[in-house]
């Protein structure tokens, strides 16, 4: 470990690169006969506070695992799971068998959706430490008139300024109400961050875990898990996510449609980050990411009335059969 801290990532075996998120290098490596998953995270000037965020996320993962949720925390190395190296950080995880849920040719799996909603509600009920409670749960606002300048690095996206201004106004208006409720959340509880194998589901990638606004996280999760093959959202799958949440949270405040505006705030924050990175480092891969976020904003604009109506009840009168246990 000392050599790793001094020499950086090059001290690690090359290993086998695995499918990861947008930002990291995830590899399966063998060290002293043990198979580990190594996550290599950039922590340069563009990532202020990244090490603290990683430590916070792993704190939540350990809390979730202790409460019986299927979280996969990183190994502790001394007093922290995060090993700081030149230019970044490294975390080590157990080599958990499994793959993300396969896309369903006939649409999302109802049992998966119900499980995701139920698990999210259990996560939102975890006790929050004073340290976490003191942190904000929402993304910063962007004044509507700032978007034309931010889009200057992406001439092909200049026509999206009105869309972004519309949602910026709505997000600013909703911000005080959304800020009034804070719970513990995963931050990116999408199918890509769940491993299915050996009859179990396991949740990975806790780097964004911490304080969240619950209706916003519900909206993000429900729309991620209920996607049909054509990219549209399946009403029955969305209802299954909601039904799972309701079943696991009797007496708990239930998600409200205002969370869709919170989701727009998250999409705008991701768009802004990538536009700023494109202006500093060049278009690839940042403009492609910004385009995907904008496509989601357009889809939400087109479907907001329909999606809002889905919050008014779930068609499921009883819990569907769950094929894979927690």
mmCIF file of N, CA and C in Angstrom, residues 178-305:
data_model
loop_
_atom_site.group_PDB
_atom_site.id
_atom_site.type_symbol
_atom_site.label_atom_id
_atom_site.label_comp_id
_atom_site.label_asym_id
_atom_site.label_seq_id
_atom_site.Cartn_x
_atom_site.Cartn_y
_atom_site.Cartn_z
ATOM 1 N N UNK A 178 -38.184 21.716 -2.045
ATOM 2 C CA UNK A 178 -37.374 20.505 -2.157
ATOM 3 C C UNK A 178 -36.308 20.444 -1.071
ATOM 4 N N UNK A 179 -35.820 21.594 -0.655
ATOM 5 C CA UNK A 179 -34.760 21.634 0.357
ATOM 6 C C UNK A 179 -35.254 21.291 1.753
ATOM 7 N N UNK A 180 -36.558 21.195 1.937
ATOM 8 C CA UNK A 180 -37.112 21.028 3.282
ATOM 9 C C UNK A 180 -37.014 19.597 3.803
ATOM 10 N N UNK A 181 -36.726 18.636 2.938
ATOM 11 C CA UNK A 181 -36.656 17.233 3.356
ATOM 12 C C UNK A 181 -35.336 16.620 2.897
ATOM 13 N N UNK A 182 -34.637 16.013 3.830
ATOM 14 C CA UNK A 182 -33.342 15.405 3.534
ATOM 15 C C UNK A 182 -33.313 14.006 4.147
ATOM 16 N N UNK A 183 -32.908 13.018 3.361
ATOM 17 C CA UNK A 183 -32.740 11.653 3.845
ATOM 18 C C UNK A 183 -31.429 11.112 3.271
ATOM 19 N N UNK A 184 -31.078 9.897 3.670
ATOM 20 C CA UNK A 184 -29.907 9.232 3.098
ATOM 21 C C UNK A 184 -30.317 8.540 1.799
ATOM 22 N N UNK A 185 -29.487 8.685 0.780
ATOM 23 C CA UNK A 185 -29.762 8.028 -0.490
ATOM 24 C C UNK A 185 -28.496 7.516 -1.152
ATOM 25 N N UNK A 186 -28.687 6.769 -2.220
ATOM 26 C CA UNK A 186 -27.567 6.208 -2.973
ATOM 27 C C UNK A 186 -26.982 7.224 -3.942
ATOM 28 N N UNK A 187 -27.831 8.003 -4.569
ATOM 29 C CA UNK A 187 -27.371 9.025 -5.492
ATOM 30 C C UNK A 187 -27.307 8.599 -6.941
ATOM 31 N N UNK A 188 -27.250 7.291 -7.210
ATOM 32 C CA UNK A 188 -27.205 6.808 -8.601
ATOM 33 C C UNK A 188 -27.687 5.363 -8.644
ATOM 34 N N UNK A 189 -28.872 5.116 -8.083
ATOM 35 C CA UNK A 189 -29.410 3.760 -7.931
ATOM 36 C C UNK A 189 -30.073 3.342 -9.244
ATOM 37 N N UNK A 190 -29.270 3.151 -10.260
ATOM 38 C CA UNK A 190 -29.746 2.743 -11.587
ATOM 39 C C UNK A 190 -29.429 1.263 -11.801
ATOM 40 N N UNK A 191 -30.068 0.613 -12.779
ATOM 41 C CA UNK A 191 -29.767 -0.805 -13.030
ATOM 42 C C UNK A 191 -28.286 -1.083 -13.263
ATOM 43 N N UNK A 192 -27.557 -0.133 -13.848
ATOM 44 C CA UNK A 192 -26.139 -0.363 -14.123
ATOM 45 C C UNK A 192 -25.324 -0.507 -12.838
ATOM 46 N N UNK A 193 -25.874 -0.069 -11.694
ATOM 47 C CA UNK A 193 -25.161 -0.155 -10.424
ATOM 48 C C UNK A 193 -25.714 -1.250 -9.518
ATOM 49 N N UNK A 194 -26.368 -2.222 -10.128
ATOM 50 C CA UNK A 194 -26.840 -3.407 -9.411
ATOM 51 C C UNK A 194 -26.276 -4.641 -10.091
ATOM 52 N N UNK A 195 -25.727 -5.553 -9.300
ATOM 53 C CA UNK A 195 -25.221 -6.818 -9.818
ATOM 54 C C UNK A 195 -26.191 -7.930 -9.435
ATOM 55 N N UNK A 196 -26.569 -8.733 -10.398
ATOM 56 C CA UNK A 196 -27.485 -9.851 -10.175
ATOM 57 C C UNK A 196 -26.709 -11.140 -10.369
ATOM 58 N N UNK A 197 -26.735 -12.021 -9.372
ATOM 59 C CA UNK A 197 -26.047 -13.293 -9.476
ATOM 60 C C UNK A 197 -26.215 -14.111 -8.218
ATOM 61 N N UNK A 198 -26.128 -15.415 -8.347
ATOM 62 C CA UNK A 198 -26.236 -16.326 -7.201
ATOM 63 C C UNK A 198 -27.527 -16.118 -6.420
ATOM 64 N N UNK A 199 -28.618 -15.728 -7.113
ATOM 65 C CA UNK A 199 -29.895 -15.570 -6.447
ATOM 66 C C UNK A 199 -30.032 -14.305 -5.635
ATOM 67 N N UNK A 200 -29.079 -13.362 -5.766
ATOM 68 C CA UNK A 200 -29.121 -12.129 -4.996
ATOM 69 C C UNK A 200 -28.899 -10.930 -5.900
ATOM 70 N N UNK A 201 -29.370 -9.798 -5.443
ATOM 71 C CA UNK A 201 -29.021 -8.511 -6.043
ATOM 72 C C UNK A 201 -28.101 -7.771 -5.076
ATOM 73 N N UNK A 202 -27.098 -7.101 -5.619
ATOM 74 C CA UNK A 202 -26.177 -6.331 -4.786
ATOM 75 C C UNK A 202 -25.987 -4.949 -5.401
ATOM 76 N N UNK A 203 -25.931 -3.932 -4.550
ATOM 77 C CA UNK A 203 -25.843 -2.553 -5.007
ATOM 78 C C UNK A 203 -24.399 -2.079 -4.881
ATOM 79 N N UNK A 204 -23.853 -1.560 -5.978
ATOM 80 C CA UNK A 204 -22.472 -1.093 -5.996
ATOM 81 C C UNK A 204 -22.449 0.407 -6.325
ATOM 82 N N UNK A 205 -21.237 0.957 -6.371
ATOM 83 C CA UNK A 205 -20.998 2.343 -6.801
ATOM 84 C C UNK A 205 -21.727 3.339 -5.909
ATOM 85 N N UNK A 206 -21.221 3.499 -4.687
ATOM 86 C CA UNK A 206 -21.843 4.365 -3.684
ATOM 87 C C UNK A 206 -21.174 5.735 -3.611
ATOM 88 N N UNK A 207 -20.413 6.122 -4.607
ATOM 89 C CA UNK A 207 -19.633 7.350 -4.495
ATOM 90 C C UNK A 207 -20.499 8.610 -4.407
ATOM 91 N N UNK A 208 -21.752 8.545 -4.889
ATOM 92 C CA UNK A 208 -22.645 9.702 -4.812
ATOM 93 C C UNK A 208 -23.596 9.621 -3.620
ATOM 94 N N UNK A 209 -23.424 8.603 -2.772
ATOM 95 C CA UNK A 209 -24.338 8.418 -1.643
ATOM 96 C C UNK A 209 -24.146 9.515 -0.611
ATOM 97 N N UNK A 210 -25.245 9.835 0.057
ATOM 98 C CA UNK A 210 -25.225 10.875 1.069
ATOM 99 C C UNK A 210 -26.596 11.494 1.185
ATOM 100 N N UNK A 211 -26.674 12.744 1.602
ATOM 101 C CA UNK A 211 -27.978 13.403 1.738
ATOM 102 C C UNK A 211 -28.642 13.581 0.374
ATOM 103 N N UNK A 212 -29.924 13.246 0.289
ATOM 104 C CA UNK A 212 -30.698 13.429 -0.939
ATOM 105 C C UNK A 212 -32.077 13.952 -0.572
ATOM 106 N N UNK A 213 -32.740 14.539 -1.557
ATOM 107 C CA UNK A 213 -34.148 14.886 -1.419
ATOM 108 C C UNK A 213 -34.924 13.668 -1.909
ATOM 109 N N UNK A 214 -35.788 13.055 -1.080
ATOM 110 C CA UNK A 214 -36.325 11.735 -1.410
ATOM 111 C C UNK A 214 -37.182 11.684 -2.665
ATOM 112 N N UNK A 215 -38.021 12.682 -2.913
ATOM 113 C CA UNK A 215 -38.858 12.635 -4.111
ATOM 114 C C UNK A 215 -38.034 12.775 -5.378
ATOM 115 N N UNK A 216 -36.926 13.533 -5.289
ATOM 116 C CA UNK A 216 -36.035 13.662 -6.443
ATOM 117 C C UNK A 216 -35.360 12.328 -6.729
ATOM 118 N N UNK A 217 -34.836 11.675 -5.687
ATOM 119 C CA UNK A 217 -34.172 10.394 -5.937
ATOM 120 C C UNK A 217 -35.173 9.355 -6.425
ATOM 121 N N UNK A 218 -36.400 9.395 -5.895
ATOM 122 C CA UNK A 218 -37.408 8.458 -6.385
ATOM 123 C C UNK A 218 -37.669 8.682 -7.871
ATOM 124 N N UNK A 219 -37.821 9.931 -8.300
ATOM 125 C CA UNK A 219 -38.107 10.217 -9.710
ATOM 126 C C UNK A 219 -36.978 9.711 -10.598
ATOM 127 N N UNK A 220 -35.738 9.945 -10.185
ATOM 128 C CA UNK A 220 -34.586 9.483 -10.975
ATOM 129 C C UNK A 220 -34.599 7.965 -11.077
ATOM 130 N N UNK A 221 -34.775 7.297 -9.926
ATOM 131 C CA UNK A 221 -34.761 5.833 -9.914
ATOM 132 C C UNK A 221 -35.920 5.251 -10.710
ATOM 133 N N UNK A 222 -37.133 5.754 -10.483
ATOM 134 C CA UNK A 222 -38.309 5.186 -11.147
ATOM 135 C C UNK A 222 -38.189 5.285 -12.664
ATOM 136 N N UNK A 223 -37.675 6.407 -13.157
ATOM 137 C CA UNK A 223 -37.539 6.569 -14.600
ATOM 138 C C UNK A 223 -36.389 5.739 -15.158
ATOM 139 N N UNK A 224 -35.334 5.526 -14.369
ATOM 140 C CA UNK A 224 -34.230 4.666 -14.815
ATOM 141 C C UNK A 224 -34.672 3.205 -14.933
ATOM 142 N N UNK A 225 -35.434 2.728 -13.943
ATOM 143 C CA UNK A 225 -35.780 1.309 -13.892
ATOM 144 C C UNK A 225 -36.959 0.952 -14.792
ATOM 145 N N UNK A 226 -37.749 1.920 -15.203
ATOM 146 C CA UNK A 226 -38.972 1.606 -15.942
ATOM 147 C C UNK A 226 -38.868 1.932 -17.430
ATOM 148 N N UNK A 227 -37.640 1.967 -17.958
ATOM 149 C CA UNK A 227 -37.454 2.263 -19.375
ATOM 150 C C UNK A 227 -37.821 1.070 -20.244
ATOM 151 N N UNK A 228 -38.586 1.340 -21.305
ATOM 152 C CA UNK A 228 -38.887 0.335 -22.323
ATOM 153 C C UNK A 228 -37.762 0.321 -23.345
ATOM 154 N N UNK A 229 -37.698 -0.721 -24.182
ATOM 155 C CA UNK A 229 -36.614 -0.810 -25.172
ATOM 156 C C UNK A 229 -36.521 0.397 -26.095
ATOM 157 N N UNK A 230 -37.635 1.096 -26.349
ATOM 158 C CA UNK A 230 -37.604 2.248 -27.243
ATOM 159 C C UNK A 230 -37.206 3.546 -26.534
ATOM 160 N N UNK A 231 -36.835 3.455 -25.252
ATOM 161 C CA UNK A 231 -36.414 4.625 -24.510
ATOM 162 C C UNK A 231 -37.529 5.320 -23.770
ATOM 163 N N UNK A 232 -38.775 4.990 -24.080
ATOM 164 C CA UNK A 232 -39.902 5.571 -23.362
ATOM 165 C C UNK A 232 -40.048 4.889 -21.989
ATOM 166 N N UNK A 233 -40.884 5.472 -21.152
ATOM 167 C CA UNK A 233 -41.071 4.950 -19.798
ATOM 168 C C UNK A 233 -42.350 4.132 -19.757
ATOM 169 N N UNK A 234 -42.253 2.945 -19.161
ATOM 170 C CA UNK A 234 -43.378 2.026 -19.090
ATOM 171 C C UNK A 234 -44.208 2.326 -17.838
ATOM 172 N N UNK A 235 -45.506 2.558 -18.032
ATOM 173 C CA UNK A 235 -46.375 2.951 -16.920
ATOM 174 C C UNK A 235 -46.466 1.859 -15.854
ATOM 175 N N UNK A 236 -46.587 0.588 -16.268
ATOM 176 C CA UNK A 236 -46.704 -0.493 -15.292
ATOM 177 C C UNK A 236 -45.416 -0.633 -14.479
ATOM 178 N N UNK A 237 -44.286 -0.454 -15.144
ATOM 179 C CA UNK A 237 -43.013 -0.561 -14.430
ATOM 180 C C UNK A 237 -42.857 0.590 -13.434
ATOM 181 N N UNK A 238 -43.216 1.796 -13.842
ATOM 182 C CA UNK A 238 -43.171 2.941 -12.921
ATOM 183 C C UNK A 238 -44.072 2.673 -11.718
ATOM 184 N N UNK A 239 -45.264 2.148 -11.973
ATOM 185 C CA UNK A 239 -46.189 1.839 -10.885
ATOM 186 C C UNK A 239 -45.619 0.790 -9.948
ATOM 187 N N UNK A 240 -44.861 -0.164 -10.492
ATOM 188 C CA UNK A 240 -44.248 -1.193 -9.650
ATOM 189 C C UNK A 240 -43.185 -0.590 -8.733
ATOM 190 N N UNK A 241 -42.409 0.375 -9.243
ATOM 191 C CA UNK A 241 -41.433 1.055 -8.392
ATOM 192 C C UNK A 241 -42.157 1.787 -7.267
ATOM 193 N N UNK A 242 -43.214 2.511 -7.613
ATOM 194 C CA UNK A 242 -43.982 3.232 -6.605
ATOM 195 C C UNK A 242 -44.611 2.279 -5.598
ATOM 196 N N UNK A 243 -45.159 1.164 -6.080
ATOM 197 C CA UNK A 243 -45.785 0.190 -5.199
ATOM 198 C C UNK A 243 -44.769 -0.403 -4.228
ATOM 199 N N UNK A 244 -43.563 -0.684 -4.728
ATOM 200 C CA UNK A 244 -42.517 -1.197 -3.853
ATOM 201 C C UNK A 244 -42.139 -0.198 -2.777
ATOM 202 N N UNK A 245 -42.047 1.063 -3.155
ATOM 203 C CA UNK A 245 -41.698 2.105 -2.179
ATOM 204 C C UNK A 245 -42.780 2.209 -1.106
ATOM 205 N N UNK A 246 -44.041 2.232 -1.553
ATOM 206 C CA UNK A 246 -45.165 2.352 -0.615
ATOM 207 C C UNK A 246 -45.200 1.155 0.335
ATOM 208 N N UNK A 247 -44.971 -0.049 -0.209
ATOM 209 C CA UNK A 247 -45.038 -1.265 0.619
ATOM 210 C C UNK A 247 -43.989 -1.273 1.716
ATOM 211 N N UNK A 248 -42.824 -0.657 1.444
ATOM 212 C CA UNK A 248 -41.729 -0.682 2.413
ATOM 213 C C UNK A 248 -41.734 0.525 3.338
ATOM 214 N N UNK A 249 -42.643 1.463 3.115
ATOM 215 C CA UNK A 249 -42.596 2.707 3.879
ATOM 216 C C UNK A 249 -43.957 3.099 4.430
ATOM 217 N N UNK A 250 -44.618 2.200 5.168
ATOM 218 C CA UNK A 250 -45.922 2.582 5.743
ATOM 219 C C UNK A 250 -45.761 3.754 6.696
ATOM 220 N N UNK A 251 -46.580 4.766 6.498
ATOM 221 C CA UNK A 251 -46.510 5.937 7.361
ATOM 222 C C UNK A 251 -45.430 6.930 6.982
ATOM 223 N N UNK A 252 -44.572 6.579 6.038
ATOM 224 C CA UNK A 252 -43.505 7.473 5.611
ATOM 225 C C UNK A 252 -44.035 8.423 4.538
ATOM 226 N N UNK A 253 -43.494 9.632 4.487
ATOM 227 C CA UNK A 253 -43.880 10.549 3.427
ATOM 228 C C UNK A 253 -43.580 9.912 2.076
ATOM 229 N N UNK A 254 -44.569 9.920 1.198
ATOM 230 C CA UNK A 254 -44.414 9.264 -0.087
ATOM 231 C C UNK A 254 -43.917 10.243 -1.139
ATOM 232 N N UNK A 255 -43.320 9.739 -2.215
ATOM 233 C CA UNK A 255 -42.795 10.626 -3.254
ATOM 234 C C UNK A 255 -43.898 11.480 -3.871
ATOM 235 N N UNK A 256 -43.535 12.703 -4.210
ATOM 236 C CA UNK A 256 -44.474 13.624 -4.848
ATOM 237 C C UNK A 256 -43.902 14.047 -6.204
ATOM 238 N N UNK A 257 -44.786 14.472 -7.125
ATOM 239 C CA UNK A 257 -44.326 14.809 -8.476
ATOM 240 C C UNK A 257 -43.317 15.941 -8.542
ATOM 241 N N UNK A 258 -43.229 16.774 -7.496
ATOM 242 C CA UNK A 258 -42.233 17.844 -7.515
ATOM 243 C C UNK A 258 -40.817 17.284 -7.664
ATOM 244 N N UNK A 259 -40.652 16.006 -7.326
ATOM 245 C CA UNK A 259 -39.350 15.372 -7.523
ATOM 246 C C UNK A 259 -38.907 15.370 -8.974
ATOM 247 N N UNK A 260 -39.858 15.446 -9.910
ATOM 248 C CA UNK A 260 -39.479 15.533 -11.324
ATOM 249 C C UNK A 260 -38.727 16.828 -11.597
ATOM 250 N N UNK A 261 -39.109 17.905 -10.919
ATOM 251 C CA UNK A 261 -38.381 19.163 -11.080
ATOM 252 C C UNK A 261 -36.992 19.032 -10.460
ATOM 253 N N UNK A 262 -36.904 18.320 -9.328
ATOM 254 C CA UNK A 262 -35.596 18.045 -8.751
ATOM 255 C C UNK A 262 -34.718 17.241 -9.696
ATOM 256 N N UNK A 263 -35.331 16.287 -10.383
ATOM 257 C CA UNK A 263 -34.580 15.509 -11.388
ATOM 258 C C UNK A 263 -34.054 16.425 -12.483
ATOM 259 N N UNK A 264 -34.872 17.388 -12.912
ATOM 260 C CA UNK A 264 -34.407 18.342 -13.911
ATOM 261 C C UNK A 264 -33.213 19.136 -13.390
ATOM 262 N N UNK A 265 -33.227 19.477 -12.108
ATOM 263 C CA UNK A 265 -32.085 20.170 -11.520
ATOM 264 C C UNK A 265 -30.818 19.345 -11.610
ATOM 265 N N UNK A 266 -30.947 18.063 -11.384
ATOM 266 C CA UNK A 266 -29.789 17.164 -11.498
ATOM 267 C C UNK A 266 -29.296 17.104 -12.939
ATOM 268 N N UNK A 267 -30.203 16.991 -13.885
ATOM 269 C CA UNK A 267 -29.818 16.942 -15.295
ATOM 270 C C UNK A 267 -29.141 18.240 -15.720
ATOM 271 N N UNK A 268 -29.636 19.368 -15.232
ATOM 272 C CA UNK A 268 -29.004 20.642 -15.584
ATOM 273 C C UNK A 268 -27.614 20.770 -14.968
ATOM 274 N N UNK A 269 -27.438 20.290 -13.735
ATOM 275 C CA UNK A 269 -26.119 20.336 -13.112
ATOM 276 C C UNK A 269 -25.117 19.499 -13.908
ATOM 277 N N UNK A 270 -25.554 18.325 -14.374
ATOM 278 C CA UNK A 270 -24.685 17.459 -15.173
ATOM 279 C C UNK A 270 -24.384 18.097 -16.525
ATOM 280 N N UNK A 271 -25.388 18.755 -17.102
ATOM 281 C CA UNK A 271 -25.184 19.460 -18.370
ATOM 282 C C UNK A 271 -24.166 20.582 -18.190
ATOM 283 N N UNK A 272 -24.347 21.360 -17.148
ATOM 284 C CA UNK A 272 -23.430 22.484 -16.912
ATOM 285 C C UNK A 272 -22.007 21.988 -16.694
ATOM 286 N N UNK A 273 -21.854 20.951 -15.881
ATOM 287 C CA UNK A 273 -20.511 20.422 -15.633
ATOM 288 C C UNK A 273 -19.836 20.025 -16.944
ATOM 289 N N UNK A 274 -20.566 19.315 -17.796
ATOM 290 C CA UNK A 274 -19.961 18.840 -19.032
ATOM 291 C C UNK A 274 -19.691 19.973 -20.020
ATOM 292 N N UNK A 275 -20.537 20.990 -20.041
ATOM 293 C CA UNK A 275 -20.266 22.148 -20.889
ATOM 294 C C UNK A 275 -19.006 22.874 -20.425
ATOM 295 N N UNK A 276 -18.850 23.008 -19.121
ATOM 296 C CA UNK A 276 -17.648 23.664 -18.589
ATOM 297 C C UNK A 276 -16.402 22.844 -18.884
ATOM 298 N N UNK A 277 -16.516 21.517 -18.772
ATOM 299 C CA UNK A 277 -15.370 20.660 -19.093
ATOM 300 C C UNK A 277 -15.036 20.725 -20.584
ATOM 301 N N UNK A 278 -16.069 20.794 -21.441
ATOM 302 C CA UNK A 278 -15.836 20.893 -22.884
ATOM 303 C C UNK A 278 -15.125 22.189 -23.227
ATOM 304 N N UNK A 279 -15.495 23.286 -22.560
ATOM 305 C CA UNK A 279 -14.856 24.569 -22.821
ATOM 306 C C UNK A 279 -13.386 24.550 -22.430
ATOM 307 N N UNK A 280 -13.049 23.760 -21.391
ATOM 308 C CA UNK A 280 -11.673 23.730 -20.900
ATOM 309 C C UNK A 280 -10.822 22.668 -21.571
ATOM 310 N N UNK A 281 -11.434 21.507 -21.866
ATOM 311 C CA UNK A 281 -10.636 20.357 -22.311
ATOM 312 C C UNK A 281 -10.958 19.887 -23.728
ATOM 313 N N UNK A 282 -11.948 20.457 -24.368
ATOM 314 C CA UNK A 282 -12.331 19.986 -25.691
ATOM 315 C C UNK A 282 -13.624 19.192 -25.639
ATOM 316 N N UNK A 283 -14.223 18.962 -26.803
ATOM 317 C CA UNK A 283 -15.595 18.414 -26.824
ATOM 318 C C UNK A 283 -15.748 16.988 -26.350
ATOM 319 N N UNK A 284 -14.781 16.114 -26.612
ATOM 320 C CA UNK A 284 -14.964 14.685 -26.302
ATOM 321 C C UNK A 284 -14.468 14.376 -24.906
ATOM 322 N N UNK A 285 -15.255 13.641 -24.108
ATOM 323 C CA UNK A 285 -16.593 13.068 -24.355
ATOM 324 C C UNK A 285 -17.716 13.938 -23.782
ATOM 325 N N UNK A 286 -17.352 15.176 -23.417
ATOM 326 C CA UNK A 286 -18.253 15.993 -22.599
ATOM 327 C C UNK A 286 -19.507 16.434 -23.342
ATOM 328 N N UNK A 287 -19.361 16.815 -24.610
ATOM 329 C CA UNK A 287 -20.555 17.272 -25.323
ATOM 330 C C UNK A 287 -21.547 16.136 -25.547
ATOM 331 N N UNK A 288 -21.054 14.939 -25.745
ATOM 332 C CA UNK A 288 -21.965 13.800 -25.898
ATOM 333 C C UNK A 288 -22.764 13.582 -24.618
ATOM 334 N N UNK A 289 -22.118 13.735 -23.480
ATOM 335 C CA UNK A 289 -22.828 13.581 -22.204
ATOM 336 C C UNK A 289 -23.854 14.693 -22.011
ATOM 337 N N UNK A 290 -23.482 15.913 -22.393
ATOM 338 C CA UNK A 290 -24.430 17.018 -22.293
ATOM 339 C C UNK A 290 -25.637 16.782 -23.196
ATOM 340 N N UNK A 291 -25.402 16.255 -24.391
ATOM 341 C CA UNK A 291 -26.496 15.975 -25.326
ATOM 342 C C UNK A 291 -27.447 14.929 -24.760
ATOM 343 N N UNK A 292 -26.913 13.915 -24.089
ATOM 344 C CA UNK A 292 -27.766 12.885 -23.495
ATOM 345 C C UNK A 292 -28.617 13.466 -22.366
ATOM 346 N N UNK A 293 -28.019 14.344 -21.555
ATOM 347 C CA UNK A 293 -28.785 14.969 -20.477
ATOM 348 C C UNK A 293 -29.887 15.858 -21.041
ATOM 349 N N UNK A 294 -29.587 16.577 -22.097
ATOM 350 C CA UNK A 294 -30.592 17.442 -22.721
ATOM 351 C C UNK A 294 -31.713 16.618 -23.348
ATOM 352 N N UNK A 295 -31.365 15.461 -23.907
ATOM 353 C CA UNK A 295 -32.405 14.581 -24.446
ATOM 354 C C UNK A 295 -33.354 14.134 -23.341
ATOM 355 N N UNK A 296 -32.819 13.883 -22.152
ATOM 356 C CA UNK A 296 -33.668 13.516 -21.025
ATOM 357 C C UNK A 296 -34.574 14.678 -20.597
ATOM 358 N N UNK A 297 -34.038 15.885 -20.625
ATOM 359 C CA UNK A 297 -34.865 17.051 -20.296
ATOM 360 C C UNK A 297 -35.996 17.228 -21.302
ATOM 361 N N UNK A 298 -35.698 17.013 -22.582
ATOM 362 C CA UNK A 298 -36.746 17.127 -23.595
ATOM 363 C C UNK A 298 -37.814 16.065 -23.387
ATOM 364 N N UNK A 299 -37.380 14.828 -23.098
ATOM 365 C CA UNK A 299 -38.328 13.749 -22.863
ATOM 366 C C UNK A 299 -39.216 14.061 -21.665
ATOM 367 N N UNK A 300 -38.617 14.623 -20.620
ATOM 368 C CA UNK A 300 -39.412 14.967 -19.435
ATOM 369 C C UNK A 300 -40.409 16.076 -19.761
ATOM 370 N N UNK A 301 -40.005 17.048 -20.557
ATOM 371 C CA UNK A 301 -40.903 18.126 -20.943
ATOM 372 C C UNK A 301 -42.114 17.579 -21.694
ATOM 373 N N UNK A 302 -41.852 16.632 -22.592
ATOM 374 C CA UNK A 302 -42.928 16.065 -23.410
ATOM 375 C C UNK A 302 -43.876 15.189 -22.594
ATOM 376 N N UNK A 303 -43.370 14.579 -21.521
ATOM 377 C CA UNK A 303 -44.152 13.570 -20.803
ATOM 378 C C UNK A 303 -44.517 13.965 -19.378
ATOM 379 N N UNK A 304 -44.234 15.181 -18.980
ATOM 380 C CA UNK A 304 -44.414 15.545 -17.575
ATOM 381 C C UNK A 304 -45.855 15.347 -17.098
ATOM 382 N N UNK A 305 -46.828 15.736 -17.905
ATOM 383 C CA UNK A 305 -48.223 15.585 -17.489
ATOM 384 C C UNK A 305 -48.569 14.120 -17.251
#
